[in-house]
Amino acid sequence: MKETVLFLTRHGQTEWNLQKRMQGHQNSALTTLGEQQAEWLRDRLEGENIGAIYSSTSPRALHTAQILRGNRSLSIHQQASLMEINMGIWEGMNTDQIEQEYPLQYSHFFTRPDLFIPPAPGET
């Protein structure tokens, strides 16, 4: 039986990551470091036999996938089902502000995701 190896990664660092802003479905461009992170991973995986690349439809994830693909002649399969969850009104907010205004939800998001209830119109 042929073994399948699955590599999972997240997008590189974004502008909003630097600003400590919640992303969710909203997009933020990769920083120079975020692009370098994708390049480092691409170089690390150079000897791997990669047969397919899947990405969410988020521009930051797609940009990361394009860098990871490098010179490989592979299509990038975009899947909306791989999107980050919708964070509702938290999207774009600074995490310090979220922690002050929604202390219990914020705590649950990071420490007890099983109890997390996102603010409207977010999703679980």
Tab-separated table of N, CA and C in Angstrom:
chain	number	residue	atom	x	y	z
A	1	MET	N	0.843	-1.182	0.000
A	1	MET	CA	0.000	0.000	0.000
A	1	MET	C	0.890	1.248	0.000
A	2	LYS	N	0.575	2.172	-0.872
A	2	LYS	CA	1.360	3.397	-0.995
A	2	LYS	C	1.049	4.347	0.162
A	3	GLU	N	2.104	4.883	0.746
A	3	GLU	CA	1.945	5.815	1.859
A	3	GLU	C	1.725	7.232	1.332
A	4	THR	N	0.787	7.930	1.932
A	4	THR	CA	0.544	9.333	1.613
A	4	THR	C	1.010	10.176	2.785
A	5	VAL	N	1.812	11.181	2.480
A	5	VAL	CA	2.293	12.105	3.504
A	5	VAL	C	1.606	13.440	3.268
A	6	LEU	N	1.055	13.990	4.327
A	6	LEU	CA	0.328	15.255	4.240
A	6	LEU	C	1.084	16.318	5.027
A	7	PHE	N	1.424	17.406	4.357
A	7	PHE	CA	2.072	18.539	5.009
A	7	PHE	C	1.030	19.630	5.189
A	8	LEU	N	0.880	20.115	6.408
A	8	LEU	CA	-0.046	21.213	6.689
A	8	LEU	C	0.756	22.416	7.153
A	9	THR	N	0.389	23.579	6.665
A	9	THR	CA	1.041	24.807	7.103
A	9	THR	C	0.026	25.930	7.093
A	10	ARG	N	0.357	26.988	7.759
A	10	ARG	CA	-0.502	28.168	7.726
A	10	ARG	C	0.184	29.211	6.857
A	11	HIS	N	-0.530	30.273	6.580
A	11	HIS	CA	0.041	31.349	5.774
A	11	HIS	C	1.200	32.000	6.516
A	12	GLY	N	2.035	32.705	5.768
A	12	GLY	CA	3.124	33.456	6.381
A	12	GLY	C	2.596	34.653	7.161
A	13	GLN	N	3.503	35.296	7.882
A	13	GLN	CA	3.139	36.468	8.685
A	13	GLN	C	2.472	37.537	7.811
A	14	THR	N	1.435	38.174	8.359
A	14	THR	CA	0.729	39.241	7.648
A	14	THR	C	0.894	40.569	8.377
A	15	GLU	N	0.492	41.633	7.700
A	15	GLU	CA	0.514	42.968	8.315
A	15	GLU	C	-0.332	42.976	9.587
A	16	TRP	N	-1.496	42.352	9.533
A	16	TRP	CA	-2.373	42.331	10.706
A	16	TRP	C	-1.779	41.497	11.834
A	17	ASN	N	-1.008	40.447	11.522
A	17	ASN	CA	-0.320	39.714	12.586
A	17	ASN	C	0.596	40.661	13.353
A	18	LEU	N	1.326	41.500	12.624
A	18	LEU	CA	2.226	42.469	13.264
A	18	LEU	C	1.463	43.467	14.120
A	19	GLN	N	0.285	43.845	13.659
A	19	GLN	CA	-0.531	44.842	14.356
A	19	GLN	C	-1.417	44.213	15.433
A	20	LYS	N	-1.300	42.891	15.618
A	20	LYS	CA	-2.115	42.155	16.593
A	20	LYS	C	-3.608	42.352	16.327
A	21	ARG	N	-3.978	42.286	15.042
A	21	ARG	CA	-5.383	42.430	14.662
A	21	ARG	C	-5.934	41.071	14.252
A	22	MET	N	-7.178	40.814	14.616
A	22	MET	CA	-7.845	39.557	14.304
A	22	MET	C	-8.200	39.536	12.819
A	23	GLN	N	-7.897	38.427	12.142
A	23	GLN	CA	-8.119	38.350	10.703
A	23	GLN	C	-9.413	37.636	10.323
A	24	GLY	N	-9.505	36.352	10.542
A	24	GLY	CA	-10.699	35.629	10.114
A	24	GLY	C	-10.842	35.644	8.605
A	25	HIS	N	-12.001	36.065	8.111
A	25	HIS	CA	-12.246	36.079	6.669
A	25	HIS	C	-11.653	37.303	5.975
A	26	GLN	N	-11.395	38.368	6.717
A	26	GLN	CA	-10.808	39.547	6.090
A	26	GLN	C	-9.347	39.264	5.764
A	27	ASN	N	-8.855	39.914	4.732
A	27	ASN	CA	-7.496	39.649	4.291
A	27	ASN	C	-6.531	40.712	4.775
A	28	SER	N	-5.305	40.298	4.927
A	28	SER	CA	-4.183	41.178	5.204
A	28	SER	C	-3.007	40.617	4.422
A	29	ALA	N	-2.271	41.483	3.774
A	29	ALA	CA	-1.164	41.049	2.918
A	29	ALA	C	-0.025	40.444	3.727
A	30	LEU	N	0.707	39.531	3.083
A	30	LEU	CA	1.905	38.988	3.704
A	30	LEU	C	2.946	40.092	3.855
A	31	THR	N	3.683	40.050	4.948
A	31	THR	CA	4.822	40.946	5.130
A	31	THR	C	6.013	40.359	4.373
A	32	THR	N	7.094	41.106	4.324
A	32	THR	CA	8.324	40.577	3.732
A	32	THR	C	8.755	39.319	4.477
A	33	LEU	N	8.645	39.342	5.808
A	33	LEU	CA	8.979	38.153	6.591
A	33	LEU	C	8.037	37.001	6.254
A	34	GLY	N	6.751	37.286	6.062
A	34	GLY	CA	5.794	36.248	5.694
A	34	GLY	C	6.150	35.581	4.378
A	35	GLU	N	6.597	36.368	3.416
A	35	GLU	CA	7.046	35.800	2.140
A	35	GLU	C	8.311	34.973	2.345
A	36	GLN	N	9.232	35.471	3.181
A	36	GLN	CA	10.455	34.714	3.478
A	36	GLN	C	10.124	33.403	4.173
A	37	GLN	N	9.164	33.415	5.082
A	37	GLN	CA	8.769	32.181	5.770
A	37	GLN	C	8.301	31.136	4.761
A	38	ALA	N	7.500	31.567	3.787
A	38	ALA	CA	7.029	30.640	2.753
A	38	ALA	C	8.196	30.145	1.894
A	39	GLU	N	9.140	31.029	1.597
A	39	GLU	CA	10.321	30.630	0.817
A	39	GLU	C	11.164	29.621	1.591
A	40	TRP	N	11.334	29.846	2.904
A	40	TRP	CA	12.107	28.909	3.728
A	40	TRP	C	11.456	27.537	3.720
A	41	LEU	N	10.139	27.493	3.837
A	41	LEU	CA	9.449	26.205	3.820
A	41	LEU	C	9.546	25.563	2.439
A	42	ARG	N	9.381	26.364	1.391
A	42	ARG	CA	9.531	25.837	0.027
A	42	ARG	C	10.901	25.185	-0.132
A	43	ASP	N	11.953	25.869	0.334
A	43	ASP	CA	13.306	25.330	0.208
A	43	ASP	C	13.475	24.063	1.047
A	44	ARG	N	12.871	24.030	2.214
A	44	ARG	CA	12.954	22.856	3.093
A	44	ARG	C	12.270	21.642	2.470
A	45	LEU	N	11.211	21.878	1.706
A	45	LEU	CA	10.443	20.793	1.086
A	45	LEU	C	10.921	20.457	-0.328
A	46	GLU	N	12.022	21.047	-0.735
A	46	GLU	CA	12.482	20.889	-2.117
A	46	GLU	C	12.631	19.432	-2.544
A	47	GLY	N	13.132	18.566	-1.688
A	47	GLY	CA	13.343	17.173	-2.058
A	47	GLY	C	12.120	16.284	-1.907
A	48	GLU	N	11.027	16.842	-1.430
A	48	GLU	CA	9.810	16.053	-1.213
A	48	GLU	C	9.033	15.884	-2.521
A	49	ASN	N	8.430	14.719	-2.676
A	49	ASN	CA	7.598	14.450	-3.847
A	49	ASN	C	6.181	14.947	-3.555
A	50	ILE	N	5.918	16.177	-3.905
A	50	ILE	CA	4.612	16.789	-3.628
A	50	ILE	C	3.729	16.622	-4.856
A	51	GLY	N	2.576	16.008	-4.650
A	51	GLY	CA	1.681	15.715	-5.758
A	51	GLY	C	0.520	16.672	-5.901
A	52	ALA	N	0.248	17.459	-4.867
A	52	ALA	CA	-0.887	18.389	-4.924
A	52	ALA	C	-0.700	19.467	-3.867
A	53	ILE	N	-1.241	20.634	-4.153
A	53	ILE	CA	-1.242	21.738	-3.196
A	53	ILE	C	-2.677	22.226	-3.067
A	54	TYR	N	-3.145	22.302	-1.829
A	54	TYR	CA	-4.475	22.818	-1.529
A	54	TYR	C	-4.325	24.074	-0.692
A	55	SER	N	-5.190	25.039	-0.946
A	55	SER	CA	-5.155	26.306	-0.218
A	55	SER	C	-6.576	26.789	-0.010
A	56	SER	N	-6.763	27.547	1.053
A	56	SER	CA	-8.048	28.232	1.183
A	56	SER	C	-8.123	29.298	0.091
A	57	THR	N	-9.253	29.921	-0.034
A	57	THR	CA	-9.432	30.979	-1.034
A	57	THR	C	-8.960	32.336	-0.517
A	58	SER	N	-8.477	32.381	0.704
A	58	SER	CA	-7.954	33.616	1.278
A	58	SER	C	-6.717	34.062	0.496
A	59	PRO	N	-6.655	35.328	0.085
A	59	PRO	CA	-5.481	35.792	-0.666
A	59	PRO	C	-4.157	35.557	0.058
A	60	ARG	N	-4.116	35.693	1.389
A	60	ARG	CA	-2.855	35.481	2.113
A	60	ARG	C	-2.426	34.014	2.051
A	61	ALA	N	-3.385	33.101	2.130
A	61	ALA	CA	-3.065	31.674	2.043
A	61	ALA	C	-2.684	31.299	0.614
A	62	LEU	N	-3.396	31.850	-0.352
A	62	LEU	CA	-3.090	31.571	-1.752
A	62	LEU	C	-1.701	32.086	-2.122
A	63	HIS	N	-1.349	33.278	-1.655
A	63	HIS	CA	-0.013	33.831	-1.913
A	63	HIS	C	1.055	32.917	-1.312
A	64	THR	N	0.821	32.445	-0.098
A	64	THR	CA	1.753	31.514	0.541
A	64	THR	C	1.880	30.244	-0.296
A	65	ALA	N	0.766	29.705	-0.762
A	65	ALA	CA	0.779	28.478	-1.573
A	65	ALA	C	1.533	28.684	-2.883
A	66	GLN	N	1.377	29.854	-3.491
A	66	GLN	CA	2.087	30.137	-4.743
A	66	GLN	C	3.594	30.156	-4.522
A	67	ILE	N	4.017	30.734	-3.410
A	67	ILE	CA	5.450	30.737	-3.087
A	67	ILE	C	5.925	29.311	-2.821
A	68	LEU	N	5.145	28.540	-2.063
A	68	LEU	CA	5.518	27.156	-1.750
A	68	LEU	C	5.621	26.296	-3.011
A	69	ARG	N	4.765	26.549	-3.968
A	69	ARG	CA	4.789	25.776	-5.214
A	69	ARG	C	6.127	25.939	-5.917
A	70	GLY	N	6.681	27.154	-5.887
A	70	GLY	CA	7.967	27.391	-6.537
A	70	GLY	C	7.908	27.063	-8.013
A	71	ASN	N	8.870	26.255	-8.486
A	71	ASN	CA	8.949	25.887	-9.903
A	71	ASN	C	8.202	24.601	-10.227
A	72	ARG	N	7.516	24.043	-9.250
A	72	ARG	CA	6.761	22.813	-9.511
A	72	ARG	C	5.604	23.116	-10.462
A	73	SER	N	5.343	22.214	-11.366
A	73	SER	CA	4.225	22.407	-12.296
A	73	SER	C	2.967	21.768	-11.704
A	74	LEU	N	2.496	22.372	-10.627
A	74	LEU	CA	1.301	21.893	-9.934
A	74	LEU	C	0.250	22.985	-9.908
A	75	SER	N	-0.995	22.579	-10.021
A	75	SER	CA	-2.097	23.513	-9.808
A	75	SER	C	-2.293	23.678	-8.311
A	76	ILE	N	-2.800	24.831	-7.926
A	76	ILE	CA	-3.178	25.050	-6.535
A	76	ILE	C	-4.688	24.907	-6.465
A	77	HIS	N	-5.148	23.929	-5.704
A	77	HIS	CA	-6.574	23.667	-5.563
A	77	HIS	C	-7.120	24.551	-4.446
A	78	GLN	N	-7.934	25.519	-4.818
A	78	GLN	CA	-8.502	26.441	-3.837
A	78	GLN	C	-9.784	25.854	-3.257
A	79	GLN	N	-9.844	25.821	-1.929
A	79	GLN	CA	-10.986	25.248	-1.231
A	79	GLN	C	-11.505	26.246	-0.201
A	80	ALA	N	-12.715	26.734	-0.401
A	80	ALA	CA	-13.314	27.662	0.564
A	80	ALA	C	-13.467	27.005	1.935
A	81	SER	N	-13.604	25.687	1.958
A	81	SER	CA	-13.779	24.975	3.230
A	81	SER	C	-12.526	25.020	4.109
A	82	LEU	N	-11.412	25.477	3.566
A	82	LEU	CA	-10.180	25.612	4.347
A	82	LEU	C	-10.005	27.010	4.936
A	83	MET	N	-10.978	27.882	4.698
A	83	MET	CA	-10.899	29.255	5.228
A	83	MET	C	-10.873	29.249	6.750
A	84	GLU	N	-10.226	30.270	7.312
A	84	GLU	CA	-10.310	30.481	8.752
A	84	GLU	C	-11.761	30.803	9.092
A	85	ILE	N	-12.119	30.616	10.364
A	85	ILE	CA	-13.498	30.907	10.737
A	85	ILE	C	-13.760	32.406	10.662
A	86	ASN	N	-15.014	32.744	10.452
A	86	ASN	CA	-15.450	34.138	10.457
A	86	ASN	C	-15.458	34.598	11.908
A	87	MET	N	-14.709	35.642	12.201
A	87	MET	CA	-14.592	36.132	13.575
A	87	MET	C	-15.570	37.260	13.879
A	88	GLY	N	-16.548	37.460	13.002
A	88	GLY	CA	-17.583	38.462	13.265
A	88	GLY	C	-17.006	39.850	13.452
A	89	ILE	N	-17.536	40.563	14.444
A	89	ILE	CA	-17.105	41.950	14.653
A	89	ILE	C	-15.674	42.049	15.168
A	90	TRP	N	-15.074	40.942	15.554
A	90	TRP	CA	-13.675	40.968	15.984
A	90	TRP	C	-12.722	41.207	14.820
A	91	GLU	N	-13.144	40.888	13.602
A	91	GLU	CA	-12.236	41.004	12.463
A	91	GLU	C	-11.773	42.449	12.296
A	92	GLY	N	-10.465	42.614	12.273
A	92	GLY	CA	-9.866	43.934	12.148
A	92	GLY	C	-9.581	44.602	13.479
A	93	MET	N	-10.170	44.077	14.565
A	93	MET	CA	-9.940	44.659	15.888
A	93	MET	C	-8.594	44.205	16.441
A	94	ASN	N	-7.961	45.079	17.225
A	94	ASN	CA	-6.724	44.755	17.913
A	94	ASN	C	-7.039	43.768	19.038
A	95	THR	N	-6.180	42.780	19.228
A	95	THR	CA	-6.457	41.750	20.230
A	95	THR	C	-6.488	42.308	21.654
A	96	ASP	N	-5.740	43.375	21.921
A	96	ASP	CA	-5.815	43.996	23.253
A	96	ASP	C	-7.212	44.569	23.499
A	97	GLN	N	-7.776	45.191	22.465
A	97	GLN	CA	-9.133	45.741	22.566
A	97	GLN	C	-10.152	44.615	22.752
A	98	ILE	N	-9.982	43.533	22.008
A	98	ILE	CA	-10.893	42.389	22.136
A	98	ILE	C	-10.834	41.831	23.557
A	99	GLU	N	-9.624	41.690	24.081
A	99	GLU	CA	-9.466	41.146	25.435
A	99	GLU	C	-10.143	42.038	26.479
A	100	GLN	N	-10.076	43.357	26.287
A	100	GLN	CA	-10.717	44.283	27.227
A	100	GLN	C	-12.237	44.248	27.121
A	101	GLU	N	-12.752	44.222	25.893
A	101	GLU	CA	-14.197	44.311	25.683
A	101	GLU	C	-14.919	42.969	25.795
A	102	TYR	N	-14.222	41.877	25.533
A	102	TYR	CA	-14.825	40.537	25.539
A	102	TYR	C	-13.914	39.566	26.304
A	103	PRO	N	-13.651	39.826	27.586
A	103	PRO	CA	-12.641	39.032	28.300
A	103	PRO	C	-12.924	37.530	28.344
A	104	LEU	N	-14.158	37.129	28.585
A	104	LEU	CA	-14.459	35.705	28.678
A	104	LEU	C	-14.330	35.021	27.315
A	105	GLN	N	-14.930	35.635	26.281
A	105	GLN	CA	-14.837	35.050	24.944
A	105	GLN	C	-13.382	34.981	24.480
A	106	TYR	N	-12.625	36.024	24.764
A	106	TYR	CA	-11.212	36.067	24.373
A	106	TYR	C	-10.449	34.934	25.053
A	107	SER	N	-10.663	34.784	26.340
A	107	SER	CA	-10.002	33.714	27.080
A	107	SER	C	-10.378	32.348	26.520
A	108	HIS	N	-11.651	32.137	26.259
A	108	HIS	CA	-12.095	30.857	25.706
A	108	HIS	C	-11.486	30.593	24.334
A	109	PHE	N	-11.372	31.619	23.512
A	109	PHE	CA	-10.822	31.436	22.168
A	109	PHE	C	-9.423	30.825	22.231
A	110	PHE	N	-8.597	31.319	23.162
A	110	PHE	CA	-7.212	30.867	23.231
A	110	PHE	C	-6.973	29.703	24.192
A	111	THR	N	-7.815	29.557	25.212
A	111	THR	CA	-7.542	28.528	26.217
A	111	THR	C	-8.584	27.415	26.291
A	112	ARG	N	-9.802	27.696	25.883
A	112	ARG	CA	-10.879	26.700	25.924
A	112	ARG	C	-11.734	26.819	24.661
A	113	PRO	N	-11.176	26.489	23.498
A	113	PRO	CA	-11.937	26.651	22.255
A	113	PRO	C	-13.255	25.892	22.236
A	114	ASP	N	-13.370	24.857	23.063
A	114	ASP	CA	-14.627	24.111	23.140
A	114	ASP	C	-15.749	24.951	23.739
A	115	LEU	N	-15.401	26.008	24.464
A	115	LEU	CA	-16.399	26.897	25.071
A	115	LEU	C	-16.562	28.210	24.309
A	116	PHE	N	-15.755	28.398	23.270
A	116	PHE	CA	-15.772	29.670	22.549
A	116	PHE	C	-17.064	29.859	21.765
A	117	ILE	N	-17.692	31.011	21.964
A	117	ILE	CA	-18.862	31.420	21.187
A	117	ILE	C	-18.487	32.744	20.533
A	118	PRO	N	-18.315	32.752	19.204
A	118	PRO	CA	-17.861	33.976	18.545
A	118	PRO	C	-18.935	35.055	18.538
A	119	PRO	N	-18.507	36.305	18.489
A	119	PRO	CA	-19.472	37.396	18.399
A	119	PRO	C	-20.161	37.378	17.039
A	120	ALA	N	-21.386	37.837	16.994
A	120	ALA	CA	-22.141	37.868	15.736
A	120	ALA	C	-21.410	38.745	14.727
A	121	PRO	N	-21.456	38.444	13.480
A	121	PRO	CA	-22.042	37.263	12.838
A	121	PRO	C	-21.014	36.162	12.634
A	122	GLY	N	-20.153	35.919	13.607
A	122	GLY	CA	-19.096	34.921	13.485
A	122	GLY	C	-19.624	33.499	13.444
A	123	GLU	N	-18.692	32.564	13.319
A	123	GLU	CA	-19.073	31.153	13.228
A	123	GLU	C	-18.214	30.330	14.164
A	124	THR	N	-18.714	29.167	14.536
A	124	THR	CA	-17.944	28.269	15.402
A	124	THR	C	-17.173	27.278	14.574
